[in-house]
Amino acid sequence: MEDIQTHQHHHHQLHVFFLPLMAQGHIIPAIDMAKLFASRGQRSTIIITPHFLPFLSKSINQNTDSATQIDVLTINIPTYEVGLPEGIESLHMATTPEMVSKFFQALPMLGPQIEQLIKRHRPDGLIADMLFPWATDVAAKFGIPRFMFHGTCYFSLCACTSMIRYEPHTKVSSEYETFIIPNLPDKIEFTASRVADFYKEDVEPEFIKLFKDIHEDEMRCNGVLVNSFYELEPAYADHYNNVLGIKSWHIGPLFLNSKGMNPGETGNRGMESSIDKQVWLKWLDSKKPNSVVYVCFGSLTTFEDKQLMEIAMALEGSGQEFIWVVRKEKQEGIKEEWLPEGFEERMEGKGLIIRGWAPQVLILGHEAVGGFVTHCGWNSILEGVCAGLPMVAWPVSAEQFYNEKLVTQILGIGIGVGVNKWSRCGGDFVKREKLENALRKVMKGEEAEEMRSKAKGFAQMAKRAIEEGGSSYMDLEAFFDELRLARLSCEISKC
């Protein structure tokens, strides 16, 4: 009888709630996670604001095999209570620093809505974004485990934890004086100028409090899910679990788990592409292998015109063929001040500018693409790694300066462009010569070939990690076992 109960317990279908931050870079991996769980026989429910419903519906319906296992529930941002305009349902809609601050003030007020949904649907666990530290207490009210999803790598998690615990940036005499990040497996030099504003005492106290709460929650929640794979950063996966004492499971690269999806579906992540597939595909098909550099700075970075001008001149000066994604709409009859005179005419056939959203995964995976200029957002870096590409690292904000160190120093698959200053969105100014120099190093010569060879090795490891028996496959199984045990103990104690 006991064996039958154990068997039933092991094969019970789990139901998991996913609560991502209402921003594109957070929702995309949450969808990938929900699809992965569904493809492994579990039931997933994504909780999001109504603004993202059309996007989610399209993303989920493409995953025909497991669509029946993925549900969507909606919640509303309490805009009135914090003084936000009605209809602000995503971080991207908060267009000023004041609106962003109010948006974050509204997030803890989502608690009662989440409680109602948990009460009604009784999931086995809640996987909530790191920016919702209050979610642990909400889940505890119903006796279900809460797991944190950071959306970054082990290396950056370890570096962040060390910075919070030891505050080395407060012990230097100037912003640009170097220090060693304490208690890491490698000697990592850093400067206070690269540390995020919200760790410094002279800015908004609510953000300082939020990130301290996140760090405390990391220790008290039931564990952390990491979108990485063991072979990429073994020393830091071990350090995070064994030295820092934070329970975690590596289940990435999430976007590679395309089992049960339509062919090519993984490339259509994110918003609707602003360029027809035939245009960029035909253009790339006409190029030699590894001859094109892809330049993209994510969905939140907004460079000033003078910085875009420097990038344009660097691309032209390098003689490098390129695809450049720019968050600028072309307006009829209005001269574009961010492009040199006659640039597009001179670059005809040599370069392609995509204005808006690009199908990044598909472009990076094309054999003609040989390098990637990136803002070092973790989703982008993983996509670059899985495409086997060397990178030019141009970090801007968030944890991107840590990610840069992983790419350039630990993995040895990238060159830094020389950015020294953390910025919310605009970035530190980089002159064309620095970018030109980095482009040449990443695209041509022995150093480029060595980086490309290493990157391709990591790409093969990534594919093996998610296959049956691979490191990420097995860690996800271990995570499901953890959830089943939590459910069993809840049933025994009659939660």
Short mmCIF file of C-alpha atoms in Angstrom, two decimals:
data_model
loop_
_atom_site.label_atom_id
_atom_site.label_comp_id
_atom_site.label_asym_id
_atom_site.label_seq_id
_atom_site.Cartn_x
_atom_site.Cartn_y
_atom_site.Cartn_z
CA MET A 1 0.00 0.00 0.00
CA GLU A 2 2.82 2.40 0.93
CA ASP A 3 4.55 1.71 -2.42
CA ILE A 4 1.36 2.56 -4.32
CA GLN A 5 1.03 5.86 -2.43
CA THR A 6 4.69 6.70 -3.14
CA HIS A 7 4.15 5.92 -6.85
CA GLN A 8 1.03 8.11 -6.96
CA HIS A 9 2.88 10.90 -5.15
CA HIS A 10 5.76 10.73 -7.66
CA HIS A 11 3.45 10.88 -10.69
CA HIS A 12 1.01 13.48 -9.38
CA GLN A 13 0.58 16.35 -11.86
CA LEU A 14 1.86 19.52 -10.24
CA HIS A 15 0.20 22.90 -10.68
CA VAL A 16 2.55 25.90 -10.55
CA PHE A 17 1.79 29.64 -10.52
CA PHE A 18 4.25 31.94 -12.33
CA LEU A 19 4.31 35.60 -11.33
CA PRO A 20 6.76 37.60 -13.51
CA LEU A 21 7.46 41.33 -13.33
CA MET A 22 5.36 43.16 -15.91
CA ALA A 23 8.25 43.79 -18.31
CA GLN A 24 9.24 42.07 -21.56
CA GLY A 25 12.63 40.77 -20.35
CA HIS A 26 10.98 39.14 -17.31
CA ILE A 27 7.86 37.78 -19.02
CA ILE A 28 9.71 36.02 -21.85
CA PRO A 29 11.67 33.62 -19.57
CA ALA A 30 8.51 33.10 -17.46
CA ILE A 31 6.68 31.94 -20.60
CA ASP A 32 9.65 29.72 -21.47
CA MET A 33 9.48 28.23 -17.96
CA ALA A 34 5.73 27.65 -18.16
CA LYS A 35 6.18 25.89 -21.52
CA LEU A 36 9.02 23.77 -20.16
CA PHE A 37 6.96 22.69 -17.14
CA ALA A 38 3.98 21.90 -19.38
CA SER A 39 6.17 19.88 -21.77
CA ARG A 40 7.22 17.77 -18.76
CA GLY A 41 3.61 16.99 -17.85
CA GLN A 42 2.93 19.70 -15.26
CA ARG A 43 0.25 22.39 -15.27
CA SER A 44 1.36 26.02 -15.50
CA THR A 45 -0.56 29.21 -14.79
CA ILE A 46 0.90 32.63 -15.64
CA ILE A 47 -0.38 35.64 -13.68
CA ILE A 48 -0.07 38.93 -15.56
CA THR A 49 -1.77 42.27 -16.31
CA PRO A 50 -4.35 42.44 -19.16
CA HIS A 51 -1.92 44.43 -21.36
CA PHE A 52 0.10 41.26 -22.03
CA LEU A 53 -2.86 38.97 -22.82
CA PRO A 54 -2.60 39.15 -26.66
CA PHE A 55 1.15 38.52 -26.47
CA LEU A 56 0.74 35.59 -24.06
CA SER A 57 -2.11 34.10 -26.04
CA LYS A 58 0.01 34.09 -29.21
CA SER A 59 3.08 32.69 -27.43
CA ILE A 60 1.14 29.91 -25.70
CA ASN A 61 -0.94 28.91 -28.72
CA GLN A 62 2.22 28.39 -30.76
CA ASN A 63 3.13 25.68 -28.28
CA THR A 64 0.35 23.37 -29.49
CA ASP A 65 1.34 20.21 -27.58
CA SER A 66 1.17 21.82 -24.15
CA ALA A 67 -1.21 24.77 -24.63
CA THR A 68 -3.90 22.90 -22.68
CA GLN A 69 -1.54 22.76 -19.70
CA ILE A 70 -0.91 26.54 -19.60
CA ASP A 71 -3.51 28.95 -18.19
CA VAL A 72 -3.41 32.73 -17.80
CA LEU A 73 -4.94 34.73 -14.94
CA THR A 74 -4.99 38.53 -14.77
CA ILE A 75 -4.33 41.04 -12.02
CA ASN A 76 -4.58 44.84 -12.07
CA ILE A 77 -1.92 47.35 -11.03
CA PRO A 78 -3.44 49.60 -8.30
CA THR A 79 -2.62 52.79 -10.24
CA TYR A 80 -5.07 55.09 -8.42
CA GLU A 81 -3.65 54.20 -4.98
CA VAL A 82 -0.11 55.33 -5.92
CA GLY A 83 -1.02 58.24 -8.21
CA LEU A 84 -0.24 56.61 -11.55
CA PRO A 85 -2.32 57.34 -14.67
CA GLU A 86 -4.98 54.70 -15.32
CA GLY A 87 -3.92 51.97 -17.73
CA ILE A 88 -0.25 51.67 -16.70
CA GLU A 89 0.09 47.89 -16.81
CA SER A 90 3.78 47.37 -17.64
CA LEU A 91 7.12 48.80 -16.61
CA HIS A 92 7.65 50.06 -20.18
CA MET A 93 4.60 52.31 -19.80
CA ALA A 94 6.21 54.10 -16.84
CA THR A 95 8.05 56.71 -18.90
CA THR A 96 9.59 58.94 -16.19
CA PRO A 97 11.70 58.14 -13.09
CA GLU A 98 8.79 59.31 -10.91
CA MET A 99 6.38 56.92 -12.68
CA VAL A 100 8.86 54.04 -12.32
CA SER A 101 9.12 54.76 -8.59
CA LYS A 102 5.30 54.75 -8.25
CA PHE A 103 5.05 51.57 -10.32
CA PHE A 104 7.35 49.80 -7.83
CA GLN A 105 5.34 51.24 -4.92
CA ALA A 106 2.24 49.60 -6.43
CA LEU A 107 3.74 46.10 -6.68
CA PRO A 108 3.44 45.08 -2.98
CA MET A 109 -0.23 46.10 -3.18
CA LEU A 110 -0.81 43.16 -5.55
CA GLY A 111 -0.65 40.78 -2.54
CA PRO A 112 -4.42 40.56 -1.87
CA GLN A 113 -5.16 39.77 -5.56
CA ILE A 114 -2.55 36.98 -5.53
CA GLU A 115 -4.02 35.62 -2.29
CA GLN A 116 -7.48 35.41 -3.89
CA LEU A 117 -6.08 33.51 -6.89
CA ILE A 118 -4.15 31.06 -4.69
CA LYS A 119 -7.25 30.52 -2.54
CA ARG A 120 -9.38 29.81 -5.64
CA HIS A 121 -6.95 27.61 -7.61
CA ARG A 122 -4.80 26.01 -4.87
CA PRO A 123 -1.51 25.61 -6.81
CA ASP A 124 1.32 23.43 -5.48
CA GLY A 125 3.83 26.26 -5.62
CA LEU A 126 4.42 29.91 -6.57
CA ILE A 127 7.41 30.97 -8.69
CA ALA A 128 7.60 34.75 -8.33
CA ASP A 129 9.99 37.34 -9.70
CA MET A 130 12.78 38.48 -7.39
CA LEU A 131 11.20 41.96 -7.29
CA PHE A 132 8.25 40.54 -5.32
CA PRO A 133 9.87 39.71 -1.94
CA TRP A 134 6.43 39.96 -0.30
CA ALA A 135 5.31 36.89 -2.31
CA THR A 136 6.98 34.52 0.20
CA ASP A 137 4.62 35.64 2.98
CA VAL A 138 1.60 35.44 0.65
CA ALA A 139 2.42 31.82 -0.28
CA ALA A 140 3.12 30.91 3.37
CA LYS A 141 -0.45 31.88 4.33
CA PHE A 142 -1.66 28.94 2.24
CA GLY A 143 1.14 26.53 3.18
CA ILE A 144 2.60 26.44 -0.33
CA PRO A 145 6.29 26.99 -1.18
CA ARG A 146 7.45 30.18 -2.89
CA PHE A 147 10.46 30.04 -5.21
CA MET A 148 12.34 33.05 -6.52
CA PHE A 149 13.20 33.61 -10.17
CA HIS A 150 16.03 36.08 -10.74
CA GLY A 151 16.41 35.85 -14.51
CA THR A 152 20.21 36.12 -14.33
CA CYS A 153 23.25 33.85 -13.93
CA TYR A 154 24.99 32.30 -10.92
CA PHE A 155 28.04 34.52 -11.35
CA SER A 156 25.99 37.72 -11.03
CA LEU A 157 23.96 36.32 -8.13
CA CYS A 158 27.18 35.52 -6.26
CA ALA A 159 28.71 38.93 -7.05
CA CYS A 160 25.53 40.77 -5.97
CA THR A 161 25.38 38.83 -2.70
CA SER A 162 29.02 39.65 -1.93
CA MET A 163 28.46 43.34 -2.70
CA ILE A 164 25.45 43.47 -0.34
CA ARG A 165 27.17 41.53 2.47
CA TYR A 166 30.57 43.26 2.40
CA GLU A 167 29.87 46.65 0.70
CA PRO A 168 33.41 47.00 -0.74
CA HIS A 169 32.26 49.97 -2.88
CA THR A 170 31.87 52.05 0.30
CA LYS A 171 35.50 51.51 1.33
CA VAL A 172 37.23 53.18 -1.66
CA SER A 173 38.30 56.80 -1.94
CA SER A 174 36.84 57.45 -5.40
CA GLU A 175 34.23 56.10 -7.80
CA TYR A 176 36.86 54.76 -10.18
CA GLU A 177 39.28 53.20 -7.66
CA THR A 178 39.36 49.44 -8.21
CA PHE A 179 38.57 46.90 -5.50
CA ILE A 180 38.24 43.10 -5.45
CA ILE A 181 34.71 41.73 -4.98
CA PRO A 182 35.13 39.69 -1.75
CA ASN A 183 34.53 35.98 -1.28
CA LEU A 184 34.32 34.83 -4.91
CA PRO A 185 36.10 31.85 -6.55
CA ASP A 186 37.98 34.26 -8.89
CA LYS A 187 39.73 37.62 -8.46
CA ILE A 188 37.15 40.03 -9.89
CA GLU A 189 38.12 43.71 -10.00
CA PHE A 190 35.31 46.25 -9.91
CA THR A 191 34.69 49.97 -9.30
CA ALA A 192 31.96 51.84 -7.43
CA SER A 193 30.99 53.56 -10.70
CA ARG A 194 29.77 50.19 -12.02
CA VAL A 195 27.61 49.46 -8.97
CA ALA A 196 23.86 50.00 -9.43
CA ASP A 197 22.42 53.23 -8.03
CA PHE A 198 20.03 51.32 -5.81
CA TYR A 199 22.91 49.97 -3.70
CA LYS A 200 24.13 53.48 -2.92
CA GLU A 201 22.84 55.41 0.06
CA ASP A 202 22.47 58.74 -1.76
CA VAL A 203 19.52 57.73 -3.96
CA GLU A 204 15.90 56.65 -3.45
CA PRO A 205 15.66 54.92 -0.05
CA GLU A 206 12.71 52.80 -1.25
CA PHE A 207 14.91 51.10 -3.87
CA ILE A 208 17.68 50.48 -1.34
CA LYS A 209 15.10 48.87 0.97
CA LEU A 210 13.64 46.81 -1.89
CA PHE A 211 17.00 45.29 -2.80
CA LYS A 212 17.85 44.54 0.82
CA ASP A 213 14.44 42.83 1.13
CA ILE A 214 15.21 40.81 -2.01
CA HIS A 215 18.52 39.64 -0.53
CA GLU A 216 16.82 38.60 2.74
CA ASP A 217 14.03 36.87 0.82
CA GLU A 218 16.60 34.91 -1.19
CA MET A 219 17.64 33.31 2.09
CA ARG A 220 14.14 32.65 3.48
CA CYS A 221 12.14 31.58 0.41
CA ASN A 222 12.08 27.89 -0.56
CA GLY A 223 14.79 28.26 -3.18
CA VAL A 224 15.88 29.98 -6.37
CA LEU A 225 15.41 28.92 -10.01
CA VAL A 226 18.29 29.97 -12.26
CA ASN A 227 18.15 30.33 -16.04
CA SER A 228 21.63 28.91 -16.60
CA PHE A 229 23.33 25.53 -16.97
CA TYR A 230 25.94 23.97 -14.71
CA GLU A 231 28.69 23.53 -17.33
CA LEU A 232 28.74 27.27 -18.09
CA GLU A 233 29.66 28.41 -14.58
CA PRO A 234 30.26 25.36 -12.32
CA ALA A 235 32.36 27.18 -9.71
CA TYR A 236 29.63 29.78 -9.21
CA ALA A 237 26.74 27.28 -9.16
CA ASP A 238 28.59 25.43 -6.39
CA HIS A 239 29.54 28.67 -4.58
CA TYR A 240 25.93 29.90 -4.57
CA ASN A 241 24.58 26.66 -3.14
CA ASN A 242 27.39 25.50 -0.87
CA VAL A 243 29.23 28.63 0.29
CA LEU A 244 26.46 31.24 0.25
CA GLY A 245 23.98 28.59 1.41
CA ILE A 246 21.17 29.46 -1.01
CA LYS A 247 19.20 26.48 -2.34
CA SER A 248 18.85 26.62 -6.12
CA TRP A 249 18.14 24.66 -9.29
CA HIS A 250 19.64 25.48 -12.70
CA ILE A 251 17.05 24.79 -15.40
CA GLY A 252 18.34 26.73 -18.43
CA PRO A 253 18.84 27.78 -21.08
CA LEU A 254 15.05 28.07 -20.94
CA PHE A 255 14.54 29.27 -24.52
CA LEU A 256 16.30 26.17 -25.91
CA ASN A 257 13.55 23.89 -24.61
CA SER A 258 11.58 23.91 -27.84
CA LYS A 259 10.14 20.39 -27.52
CA GLY A 260 6.50 20.49 -28.56
CA MET A 261 6.82 23.87 -30.26
CA ASN A 262 6.35 24.65 -33.90
CA PRO A 263 9.58 24.78 -35.95
CA GLY A 264 11.28 28.14 -35.54
CA GLU A 265 8.91 29.19 -32.75
CA THR A 266 11.74 29.96 -30.32
CA GLY A 267 12.83 32.77 -32.61
CA ASN A 268 9.50 34.55 -32.30
CA ARG A 269 9.85 35.39 -28.64
CA GLY A 270 8.91 38.87 -27.55
CA MET A 271 6.97 41.46 -29.47
CA GLU A 272 5.95 41.32 -33.11
CA SER A 273 8.99 41.72 -35.34
CA SER A 274 9.17 45.10 -37.06
CA ILE A 275 10.82 43.62 -40.16
CA ASP A 276 9.53 40.94 -42.52
CA LYS A 277 11.41 37.66 -42.14
CA GLN A 278 12.10 37.44 -45.87
CA VAL A 279 13.92 40.80 -45.81
CA TRP A 280 16.54 40.01 -43.16
CA LEU A 281 16.76 36.31 -44.10
CA LYS A 282 17.41 37.06 -47.78
CA TRP A 283 19.99 39.65 -46.75
CA LEU A 284 21.81 37.24 -44.40
CA ASP A 285 21.62 34.36 -46.89
CA SER A 286 23.69 36.46 -49.29
CA LYS A 287 26.55 36.83 -46.77
CA LYS A 288 29.55 34.61 -46.00
CA PRO A 289 29.65 32.58 -42.74
CA ASN A 290 30.72 34.60 -39.65
CA SER A 291 30.91 37.84 -41.67
CA VAL A 292 28.08 39.85 -40.03
CA VAL A 293 27.98 41.44 -36.57
CA TYR A 294 24.60 41.79 -34.86
CA VAL A 295 24.20 44.94 -32.73
CA CYS A 296 21.36 45.20 -30.21
CA PHE A 297 21.00 46.80 -26.75
CA GLY A 298 17.79 45.22 -25.45
CA SER A 299 14.32 46.64 -25.01
CA LEU A 300 14.97 49.27 -22.31
CA THR A 301 18.21 51.00 -23.35
CA THR A 302 17.65 54.40 -24.97
CA PHE A 303 20.86 56.00 -26.25
CA GLU A 304 21.01 59.70 -27.09
CA ASP A 305 21.45 60.71 -30.74
CA LYS A 306 25.16 61.54 -30.28
CA GLN A 307 25.85 58.00 -29.01
CA LEU A 308 23.93 56.45 -31.90
CA MET A 309 26.00 58.64 -34.26
CA GLU A 310 29.22 57.23 -32.73
CA ILE A 311 27.94 53.66 -33.22
CA ALA A 312 27.06 54.40 -36.85
CA MET A 313 30.50 55.87 -37.54
CA ALA A 314 32.21 52.93 -35.78
CA LEU A 315 30.28 50.43 -37.90
CA GLU A 316 31.18 52.29 -41.09
CA GLY A 317 34.81 52.85 -40.04
CA SER A 318 35.33 49.19 -39.17
CA GLY A 319 34.29 48.10 -42.66
CA GLN A 320 32.23 45.43 -40.91
CA GLU A 321 28.95 44.10 -42.34
CA PHE A 322 26.20 44.46 -39.73
CA ILE A 323 22.58 44.21 -38.61
CA TRP A 324 21.84 47.04 -36.17
CA VAL A 325 18.64 47.12 -34.09
CA VAL A 326 17.64 50.66 -33.10
CA ARG A 327 14.64 51.69 -30.98
CA LYS A 328 13.82 54.59 -33.31
CA GLU A 329 10.81 54.97 -35.56
CA LYS A 330 11.47 56.48 -38.99
CA GLN A 331 9.28 59.56 -39.43
CA GLU A 332 8.36 60.63 -42.93
CA GLY A 333 9.95 63.89 -44.02
CA ILE A 334 11.98 64.32 -40.79
CA LYS A 335 15.76 64.17 -41.00
CA GLU A 336 17.31 61.64 -38.62
CA GLU A 337 19.92 63.44 -36.55
CA TRP A 338 21.46 60.22 -35.23
CA LEU A 339 22.78 59.01 -38.59
CA PRO A 340 25.69 60.53 -40.54
CA GLU A 341 24.72 62.21 -43.80
CA GLY A 342 24.21 59.60 -46.52
CA PHE A 343 24.94 56.69 -44.14
CA GLU A 344 22.16 54.38 -45.32
CA GLU A 345 23.02 54.98 -48.97
CA ARG A 346 26.71 54.19 -48.37
CA MET A 347 25.81 51.11 -46.30
CA GLU A 348 23.44 49.71 -48.95
CA GLY A 349 24.16 45.96 -49.04
CA LYS A 350 26.74 46.23 -46.23
CA GLY A 351 24.44 46.98 -43.32
CA LEU A 352 20.82 46.52 -42.33
CA ILE A 353 19.09 48.73 -39.75
CA ILE A 354 16.05 47.23 -38.01
CA ARG A 355 13.90 49.84 -36.28
CA GLY A 356 11.94 48.38 -33.35
CA TRP A 357 11.80 44.70 -32.38
CA ALA A 358 13.97 42.09 -34.11
CA PRO A 359 13.69 38.26 -34.06
CA GLN A 360 16.99 38.06 -32.18
CA VAL A 361 17.28 34.29 -31.63
CA LEU A 362 16.73 33.53 -35.31
CA ILE A 363 19.21 36.18 -36.44
CA LEU A 364 21.90 35.10 -33.96
CA GLY A 365 21.46 31.49 -35.10
CA HIS A 366 22.12 32.29 -38.77
CA GLU A 367 25.51 31.04 -40.00
CA ALA A 368 26.35 34.44 -41.51
CA VAL A 369 26.35 36.07 -38.06
CA GLY A 370 29.80 35.90 -36.48
CA GLY A 371 29.61 38.30 -33.53
CA PHE A 372 27.22 40.11 -31.19
CA VAL A 373 27.41 43.63 -29.69
CA THR A 374 25.23 43.39 -26.57
CA HIS A 375 24.16 45.37 -23.50
CA CYS A 376 24.84 42.20 -21.47
CA GLY A 377 21.25 41.54 -20.42
CA TRP A 378 21.19 37.90 -19.32
CA ASN A 379 18.59 36.76 -21.88
CA SER A 380 20.75 38.21 -24.66
CA ILE A 381 23.99 36.72 -23.34
CA LEU A 382 22.44 33.24 -23.08
CA GLU A 383 21.13 33.57 -26.64
CA GLY A 384 24.61 34.63 -27.80
CA VAL A 385 26.25 31.73 -25.94
CA CYS A 386 23.79 29.22 -27.42
CA ALA A 387 24.50 30.58 -30.91
CA GLY A 388 28.23 30.08 -30.28
CA LEU A 389 29.11 33.75 -30.80
CA PRO A 390 31.93 35.93 -29.43
CA MET A 391 30.59 39.20 -27.99
CA VAL A 392 31.38 42.87 -27.62
CA ALA A 393 30.21 43.65 -24.09
CA TRP A 394 28.59 47.08 -23.60
CA PRO A 395 26.80 46.96 -20.22
CA VAL A 396 24.38 49.74 -19.25
CA SER A 397 22.37 49.00 -16.08
CA ALA A 398 20.84 46.32 -13.82
CA GLU A 399 23.37 43.49 -13.19
CA GLN A 400 24.92 43.87 -16.67
CA PHE A 401 28.38 44.92 -15.42
CA TYR A 402 28.66 41.59 -13.57
CA ASN A 403 27.50 39.73 -16.67
CA GLU A 404 30.23 41.53 -18.63
CA LYS A 405 32.87 40.09 -16.26
CA LEU A 406 31.49 36.59 -16.78
CA VAL A 407 31.67 36.93 -20.58
CA THR A 408 35.07 38.61 -20.80
CA GLN A 409 37.04 37.28 -17.82
CA ILE A 410 35.52 33.94 -16.72
CA LEU A 411 34.32 32.49 -20.04
CA GLY A 412 36.78 34.31 -22.31
CA ILE A 413 34.27 34.74 -25.13
CA GLY A 414 34.03 38.53 -25.30
CA ILE A 415 35.76 41.91 -25.35
CA GLY A 416 34.64 44.85 -23.22
CA VAL A 417 34.03 48.14 -25.02
CA GLY A 418 35.34 50.11 -22.05
CA VAL A 419 32.15 51.25 -20.28
CA ASN A 420 32.81 52.36 -16.70
CA LYS A 421 29.59 53.97 -15.48
CA TRP A 422 26.29 52.34 -14.50
CA SER A 423 23.25 54.19 -15.87
CA ARG A 424 19.49 53.59 -15.64
CA CYS A 425 18.99 53.57 -19.41
CA GLY A 426 21.25 55.88 -21.42
CA GLY A 427 24.60 54.34 -20.65
CA ASP A 428 28.14 55.67 -20.37
CA PHE A 429 29.32 57.47 -23.51
CA VAL A 430 31.55 55.33 -25.74
CA LYS A 431 33.62 56.85 -28.56
CA ARG A 432 33.67 55.26 -32.01
CA GLU A 433 37.34 54.24 -31.77
CA LYS A 434 36.66 51.95 -28.81
CA LEU A 435 33.80 50.18 -30.58
CA GLU A 436 35.76 49.94 -33.84
CA ASN A 437 38.68 48.33 -32.01
CA ALA A 438 36.40 45.85 -30.18
CA LEU A 439 34.62 44.93 -33.44
CA ARG A 440 37.92 44.08 -35.13
CA LYS A 441 39.02 41.91 -32.18
CA VAL A 442 35.74 39.99 -32.06
CA MET A 443 35.24 39.50 -35.80
CA LYS A 444 38.69 38.90 -37.29
CA GLY A 445 42.02 37.31 -36.40
CA GLU A 446 43.32 34.63 -34.08
CA GLU A 447 41.74 36.08 -30.92
CA ALA A 448 38.31 36.10 -32.60
CA GLU A 449 38.70 32.47 -33.72
CA GLU A 450 39.74 31.41 -30.22
CA MET A 451 36.70 33.13 -28.66
CA ARG A 452 34.39 31.68 -31.32
CA SER A 453 35.74 28.19 -30.69
CA LYS A 454 35.14 28.53 -26.92
CA ALA A 455 31.65 29.94 -27.51
CA LYS A 456 30.73 27.05 -29.81
CA GLY A 457 31.90 24.64 -27.10
CA PHE A 458 29.53 26.26 -24.60
CA ALA A 459 26.72 26.13 -27.18
CA GLN A 460 27.13 22.35 -27.46
CA MET A 461 27.17 22.00 -23.65
CA ALA A 462 23.95 24.05 -23.44
CA LYS A 463 22.14 21.72 -25.83
CA ARG A 464 23.32 18.65 -23.89
CA ALA A 465 22.28 20.22 -20.55
CA ILE A 466 18.58 20.32 -21.50
CA GLU A 467 18.45 16.86 -23.07
CA GLU A 468 17.23 13.88 -21.07
CA GLY A 469 19.88 13.05 -18.49
CA GLY A 470 21.57 16.45 -18.90
CA SER A 471 22.42 18.72 -15.95
CA SER A 472 19.46 21.10 -16.36
CA TYR A 473 17.05 18.27 -17.18
CA MET A 474 18.01 16.46 -13.97
CA ASP A 475 17.90 19.61 -11.83
CA LEU A 476 14.34 20.28 -13.00
CA GLU A 477 13.41 16.73 -12.00
CA ALA A 478 14.93 17.43 -8.57
CA PHE A 479 12.85 20.61 -8.37
CA PHE A 480 9.64 18.70 -9.17
CA ASP A 481 10.54 16.22 -6.40
CA GLU A 482 10.92 19.17 -4.01
CA LEU A 483 7.44 20.41 -4.96
CA ARG A 484 5.91 16.95 -4.52
CA LEU A 485 7.47 16.63 -1.06
CA ALA A 486 6.10 20.05 -0.10
CA ARG A 487 2.65 18.97 -1.30
CA LEU A 488 2.86 15.72 0.65
CA SER A 489 3.89 17.45 3.87
CA CYS A 490 1.07 19.96 3.34
CA GLU A 491 -1.44 17.11 2.95
CA ILE A 492 -0.10 15.38 6.10
CA SER A 493 -0.43 18.61 8.11
CA LYS A 494 -3.80 19.31 6.37
CA CYS A 495 -2.90 22.74 5.01
#
